[in-house]
PDB file of C-alpha atoms in Angstrom:
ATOM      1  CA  UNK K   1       0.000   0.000   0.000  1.00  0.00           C
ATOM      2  CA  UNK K   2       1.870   3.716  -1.145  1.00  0.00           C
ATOM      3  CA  UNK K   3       1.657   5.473   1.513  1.00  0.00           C
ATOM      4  CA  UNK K   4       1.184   8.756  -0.102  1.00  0.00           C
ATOM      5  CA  UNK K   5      -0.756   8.278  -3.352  1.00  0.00           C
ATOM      6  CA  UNK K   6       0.085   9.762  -6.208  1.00  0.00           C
ATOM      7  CA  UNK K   7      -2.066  11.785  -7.860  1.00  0.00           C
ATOM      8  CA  UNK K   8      -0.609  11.272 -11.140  1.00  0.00           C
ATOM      9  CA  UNK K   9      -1.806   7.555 -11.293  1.00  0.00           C
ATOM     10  CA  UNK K  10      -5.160   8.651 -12.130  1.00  0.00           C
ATOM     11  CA  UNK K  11      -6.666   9.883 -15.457  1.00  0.00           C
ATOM     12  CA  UNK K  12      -8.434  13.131 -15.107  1.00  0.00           C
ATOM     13  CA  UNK K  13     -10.996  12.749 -18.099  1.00  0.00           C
ATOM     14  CA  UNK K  14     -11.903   9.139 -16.339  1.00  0.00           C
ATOM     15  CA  UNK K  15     -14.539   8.040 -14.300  1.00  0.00           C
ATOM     16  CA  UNK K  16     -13.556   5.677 -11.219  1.00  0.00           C
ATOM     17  CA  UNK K  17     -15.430   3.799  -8.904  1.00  0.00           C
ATOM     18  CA  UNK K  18     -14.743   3.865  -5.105  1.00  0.00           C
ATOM     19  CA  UNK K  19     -12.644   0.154  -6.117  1.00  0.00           C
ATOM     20  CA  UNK K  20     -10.862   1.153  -9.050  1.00  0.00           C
ATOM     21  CA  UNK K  21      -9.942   4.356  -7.431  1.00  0.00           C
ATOM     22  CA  UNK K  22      -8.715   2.163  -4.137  1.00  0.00           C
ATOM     23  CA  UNK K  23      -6.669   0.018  -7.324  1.00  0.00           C
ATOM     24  CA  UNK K  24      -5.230   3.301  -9.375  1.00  0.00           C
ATOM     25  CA  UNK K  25      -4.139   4.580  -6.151  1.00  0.00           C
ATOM     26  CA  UNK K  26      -2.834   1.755  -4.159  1.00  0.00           C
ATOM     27  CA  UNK K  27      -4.674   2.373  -0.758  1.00  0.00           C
ATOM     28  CA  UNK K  28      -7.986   0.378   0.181  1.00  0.00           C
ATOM     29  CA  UNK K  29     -11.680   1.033  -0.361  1.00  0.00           C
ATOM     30  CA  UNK K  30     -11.730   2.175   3.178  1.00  0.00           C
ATOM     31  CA  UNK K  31      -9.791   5.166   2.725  1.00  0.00           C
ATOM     32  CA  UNK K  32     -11.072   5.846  -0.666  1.00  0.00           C
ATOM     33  CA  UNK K  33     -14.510   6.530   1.626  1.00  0.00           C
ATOM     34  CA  UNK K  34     -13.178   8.208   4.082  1.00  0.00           C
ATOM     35  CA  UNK K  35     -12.487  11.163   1.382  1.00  0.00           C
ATOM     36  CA  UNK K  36     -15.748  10.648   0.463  1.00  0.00           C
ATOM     37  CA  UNK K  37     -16.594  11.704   3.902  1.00  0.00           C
ATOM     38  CA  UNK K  38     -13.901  14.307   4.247  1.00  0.00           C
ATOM     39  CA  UNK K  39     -15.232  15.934   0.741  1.00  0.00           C
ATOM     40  CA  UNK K  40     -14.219  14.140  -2.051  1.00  0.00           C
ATOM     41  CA  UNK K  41     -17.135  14.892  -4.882  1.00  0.00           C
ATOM     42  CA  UNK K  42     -19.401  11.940  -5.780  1.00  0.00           C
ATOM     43  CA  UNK K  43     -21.471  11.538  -8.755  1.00  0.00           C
ATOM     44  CA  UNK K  44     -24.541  10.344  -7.208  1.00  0.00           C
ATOM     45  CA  UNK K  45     -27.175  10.211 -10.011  1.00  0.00           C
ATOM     46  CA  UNK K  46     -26.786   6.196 -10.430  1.00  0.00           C
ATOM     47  CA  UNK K  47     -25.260   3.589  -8.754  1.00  0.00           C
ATOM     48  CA  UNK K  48     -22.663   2.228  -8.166  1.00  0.00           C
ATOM     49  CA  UNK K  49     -21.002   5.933  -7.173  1.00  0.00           C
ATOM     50  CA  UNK K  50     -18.390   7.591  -9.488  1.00  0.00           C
ATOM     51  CA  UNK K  51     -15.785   9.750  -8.977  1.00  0.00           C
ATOM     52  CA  UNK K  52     -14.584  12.242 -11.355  1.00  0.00           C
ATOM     53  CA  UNK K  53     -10.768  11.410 -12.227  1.00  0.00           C
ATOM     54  CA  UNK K  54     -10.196  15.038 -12.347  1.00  0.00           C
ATOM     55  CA  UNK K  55     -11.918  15.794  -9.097  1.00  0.00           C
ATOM     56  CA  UNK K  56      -9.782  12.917  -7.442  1.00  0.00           C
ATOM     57  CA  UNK K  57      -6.804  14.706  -8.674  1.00  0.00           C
ATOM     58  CA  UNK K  58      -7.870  17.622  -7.832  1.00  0.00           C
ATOM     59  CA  UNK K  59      -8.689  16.607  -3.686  1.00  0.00           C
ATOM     60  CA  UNK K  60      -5.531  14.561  -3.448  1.00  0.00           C
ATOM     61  CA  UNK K  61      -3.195  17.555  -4.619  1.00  0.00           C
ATOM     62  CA  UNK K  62      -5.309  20.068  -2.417  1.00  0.00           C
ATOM     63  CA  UNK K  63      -4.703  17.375   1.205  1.00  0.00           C
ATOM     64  CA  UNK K  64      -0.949  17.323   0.076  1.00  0.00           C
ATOM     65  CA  UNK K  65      -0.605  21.000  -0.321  1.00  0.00           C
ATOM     66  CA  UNK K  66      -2.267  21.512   2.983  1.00  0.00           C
ATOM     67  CA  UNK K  67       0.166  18.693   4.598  1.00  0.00           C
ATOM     68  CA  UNK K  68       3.505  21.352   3.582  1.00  0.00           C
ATOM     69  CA  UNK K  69       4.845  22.904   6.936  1.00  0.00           C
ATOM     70  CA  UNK K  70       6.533  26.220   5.238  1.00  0.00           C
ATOM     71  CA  UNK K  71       9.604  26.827   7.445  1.00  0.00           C
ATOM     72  CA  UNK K  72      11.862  29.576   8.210  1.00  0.00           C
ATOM     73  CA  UNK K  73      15.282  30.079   6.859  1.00  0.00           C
ATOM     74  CA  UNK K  74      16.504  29.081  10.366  1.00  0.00           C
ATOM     75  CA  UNK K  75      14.141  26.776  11.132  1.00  0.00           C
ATOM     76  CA  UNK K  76      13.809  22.856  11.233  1.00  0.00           C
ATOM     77  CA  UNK K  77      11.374  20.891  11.257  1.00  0.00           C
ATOM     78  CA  UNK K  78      10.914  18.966  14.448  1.00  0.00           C
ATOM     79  CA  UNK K  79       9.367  15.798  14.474  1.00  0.00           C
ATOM     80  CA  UNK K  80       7.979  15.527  17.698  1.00  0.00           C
ATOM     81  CA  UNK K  81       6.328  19.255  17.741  1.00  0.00           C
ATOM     82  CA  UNK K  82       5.426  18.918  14.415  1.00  0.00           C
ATOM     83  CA  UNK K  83       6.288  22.348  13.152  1.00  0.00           C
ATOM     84  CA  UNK K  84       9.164  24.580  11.992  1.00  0.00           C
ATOM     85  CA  UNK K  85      11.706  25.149  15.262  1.00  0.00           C
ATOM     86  CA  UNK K  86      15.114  26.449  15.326  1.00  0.00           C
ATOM     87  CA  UNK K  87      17.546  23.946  16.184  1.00  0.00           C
ATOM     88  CA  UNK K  88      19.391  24.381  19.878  1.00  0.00           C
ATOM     89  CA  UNK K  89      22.033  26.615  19.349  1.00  0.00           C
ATOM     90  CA  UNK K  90      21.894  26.581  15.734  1.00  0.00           C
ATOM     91  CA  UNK K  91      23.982  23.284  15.615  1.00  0.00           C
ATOM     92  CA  UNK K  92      23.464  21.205  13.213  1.00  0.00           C
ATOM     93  CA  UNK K  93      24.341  18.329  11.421  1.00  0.00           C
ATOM     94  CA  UNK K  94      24.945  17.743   7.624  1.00  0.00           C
ATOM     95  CA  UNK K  95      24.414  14.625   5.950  1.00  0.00           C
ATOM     96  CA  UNK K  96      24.600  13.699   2.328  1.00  0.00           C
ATOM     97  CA  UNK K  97      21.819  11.923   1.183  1.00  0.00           C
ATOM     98  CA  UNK K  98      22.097  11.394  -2.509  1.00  0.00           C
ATOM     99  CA  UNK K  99      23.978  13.001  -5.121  1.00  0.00           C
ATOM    100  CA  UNK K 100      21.902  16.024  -4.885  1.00  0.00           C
ATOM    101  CA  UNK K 101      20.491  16.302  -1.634  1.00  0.00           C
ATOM    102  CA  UNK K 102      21.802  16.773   1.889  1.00  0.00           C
ATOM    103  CA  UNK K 103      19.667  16.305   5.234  1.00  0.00           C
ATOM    104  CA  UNK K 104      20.510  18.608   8.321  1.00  0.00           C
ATOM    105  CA  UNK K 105      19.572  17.772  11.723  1.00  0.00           C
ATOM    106  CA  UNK K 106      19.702  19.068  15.027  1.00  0.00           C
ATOM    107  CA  UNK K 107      18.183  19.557  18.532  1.00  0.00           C
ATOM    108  CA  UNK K 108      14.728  21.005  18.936  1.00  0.00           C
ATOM    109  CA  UNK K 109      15.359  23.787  21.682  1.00  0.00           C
ATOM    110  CA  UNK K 110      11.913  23.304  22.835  1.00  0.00           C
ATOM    111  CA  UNK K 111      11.544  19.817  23.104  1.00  0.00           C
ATOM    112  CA  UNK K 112      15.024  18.540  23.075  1.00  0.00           C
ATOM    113  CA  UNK K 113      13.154  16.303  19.964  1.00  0.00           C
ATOM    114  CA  UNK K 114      15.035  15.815  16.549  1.00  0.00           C
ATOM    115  CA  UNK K 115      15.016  18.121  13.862  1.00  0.00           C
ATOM    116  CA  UNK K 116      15.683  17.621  10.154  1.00  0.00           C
ATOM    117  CA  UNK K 117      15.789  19.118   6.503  1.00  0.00           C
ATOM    118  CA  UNK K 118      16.107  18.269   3.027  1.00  0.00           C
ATOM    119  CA  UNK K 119      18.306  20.884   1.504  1.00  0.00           C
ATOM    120  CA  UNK K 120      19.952  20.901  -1.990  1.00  0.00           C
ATOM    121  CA  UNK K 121      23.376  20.403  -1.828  1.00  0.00           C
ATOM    122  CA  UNK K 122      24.044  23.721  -3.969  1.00  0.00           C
ATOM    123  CA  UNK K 123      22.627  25.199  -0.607  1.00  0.00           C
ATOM    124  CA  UNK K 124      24.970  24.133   2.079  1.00  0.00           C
ATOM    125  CA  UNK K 125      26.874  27.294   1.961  1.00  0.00           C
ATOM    126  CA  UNK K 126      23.870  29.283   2.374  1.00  0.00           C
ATOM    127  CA  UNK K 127      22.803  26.984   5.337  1.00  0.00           C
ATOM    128  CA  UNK K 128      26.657  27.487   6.696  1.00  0.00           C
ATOM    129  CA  UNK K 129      26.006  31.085   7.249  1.00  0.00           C
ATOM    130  CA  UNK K 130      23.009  30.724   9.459  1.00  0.00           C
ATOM    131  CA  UNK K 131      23.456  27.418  11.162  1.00  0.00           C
ATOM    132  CA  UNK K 132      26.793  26.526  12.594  1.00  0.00           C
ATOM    133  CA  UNK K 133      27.423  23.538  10.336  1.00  0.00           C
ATOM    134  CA  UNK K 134      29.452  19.903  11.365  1.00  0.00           C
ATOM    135  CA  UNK K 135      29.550  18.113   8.127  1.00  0.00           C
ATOM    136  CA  UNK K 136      29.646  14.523   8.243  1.00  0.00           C
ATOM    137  CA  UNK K 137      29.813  11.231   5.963  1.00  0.00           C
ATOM    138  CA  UNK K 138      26.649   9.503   5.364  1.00  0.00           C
ATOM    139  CA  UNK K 139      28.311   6.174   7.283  1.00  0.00           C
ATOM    140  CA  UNK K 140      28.724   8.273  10.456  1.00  0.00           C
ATOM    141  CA  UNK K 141      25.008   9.197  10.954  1.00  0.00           C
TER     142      UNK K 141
END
């Protein structure tokens, strides 16, 4: 089961049911009624229920855009708070990730929780200048 679905797997000029949504999307029948509850658009003229593909796509992208935490330049985001926090002391970590991508962490100074973020590596430098930065190898995290 994904557990973010993409959006993309469904065909906006389409017609699903509440199954072959579940199917396109990976997830079960359950949650596929849920957002039914939660406002996903039915067609009810005629049974069994459709849902516009395009309306699907549309409700999907909308819960994912509302799930972004926009954070600070100097801010983290803490896992345990579940917002944006500056790290303790502005210490952080850097990791590489990929060949692209680098993760900080750090400290949250309010609930001593960890903090991360994705950055691009092209970034680090800007990062250096408001966090104090340790860089470290991937096999030491």
């Amino acid at each position: 089961m994904a557990k973010r679905p993409n959006p993309r797997a469904i065909k906006a000029a389409r017609t699903y049911t509440i199954e072959e949504a579940a199917i396109a999307l990976g997830v079960s029948t359950g949650t596929v009624r849920a957002w039914v509850k939660s406002g996903l658009p039915l067609m009810r003229s005629q049974r069994p229920y459709l849902i516009l593909g395009d309306a699907l796509r549309t409700f999907l992208e909308g819960r994912a855009k509302s799930a972004k935490t926009p954070l600070r330049q100097d801010q983290l985001y803490c896992l345990s708070c579940k917002t944006g926090r500056a790290p303790m002391g502005l210490l952080v970590d850097c990791i590489p990730q990929t060949a692209k991508t680098a993760r900080l962490t750090g400290l949250c100074e309010v609930c001593d929780g960890t903090c991360n973020r994705m950055i691009s590596k092209a970034k680090i430098d800007h990062f250096g200048k408001i966090f104090c930065l340790a860089i470290r190898d991937a096999k030491q995290a």
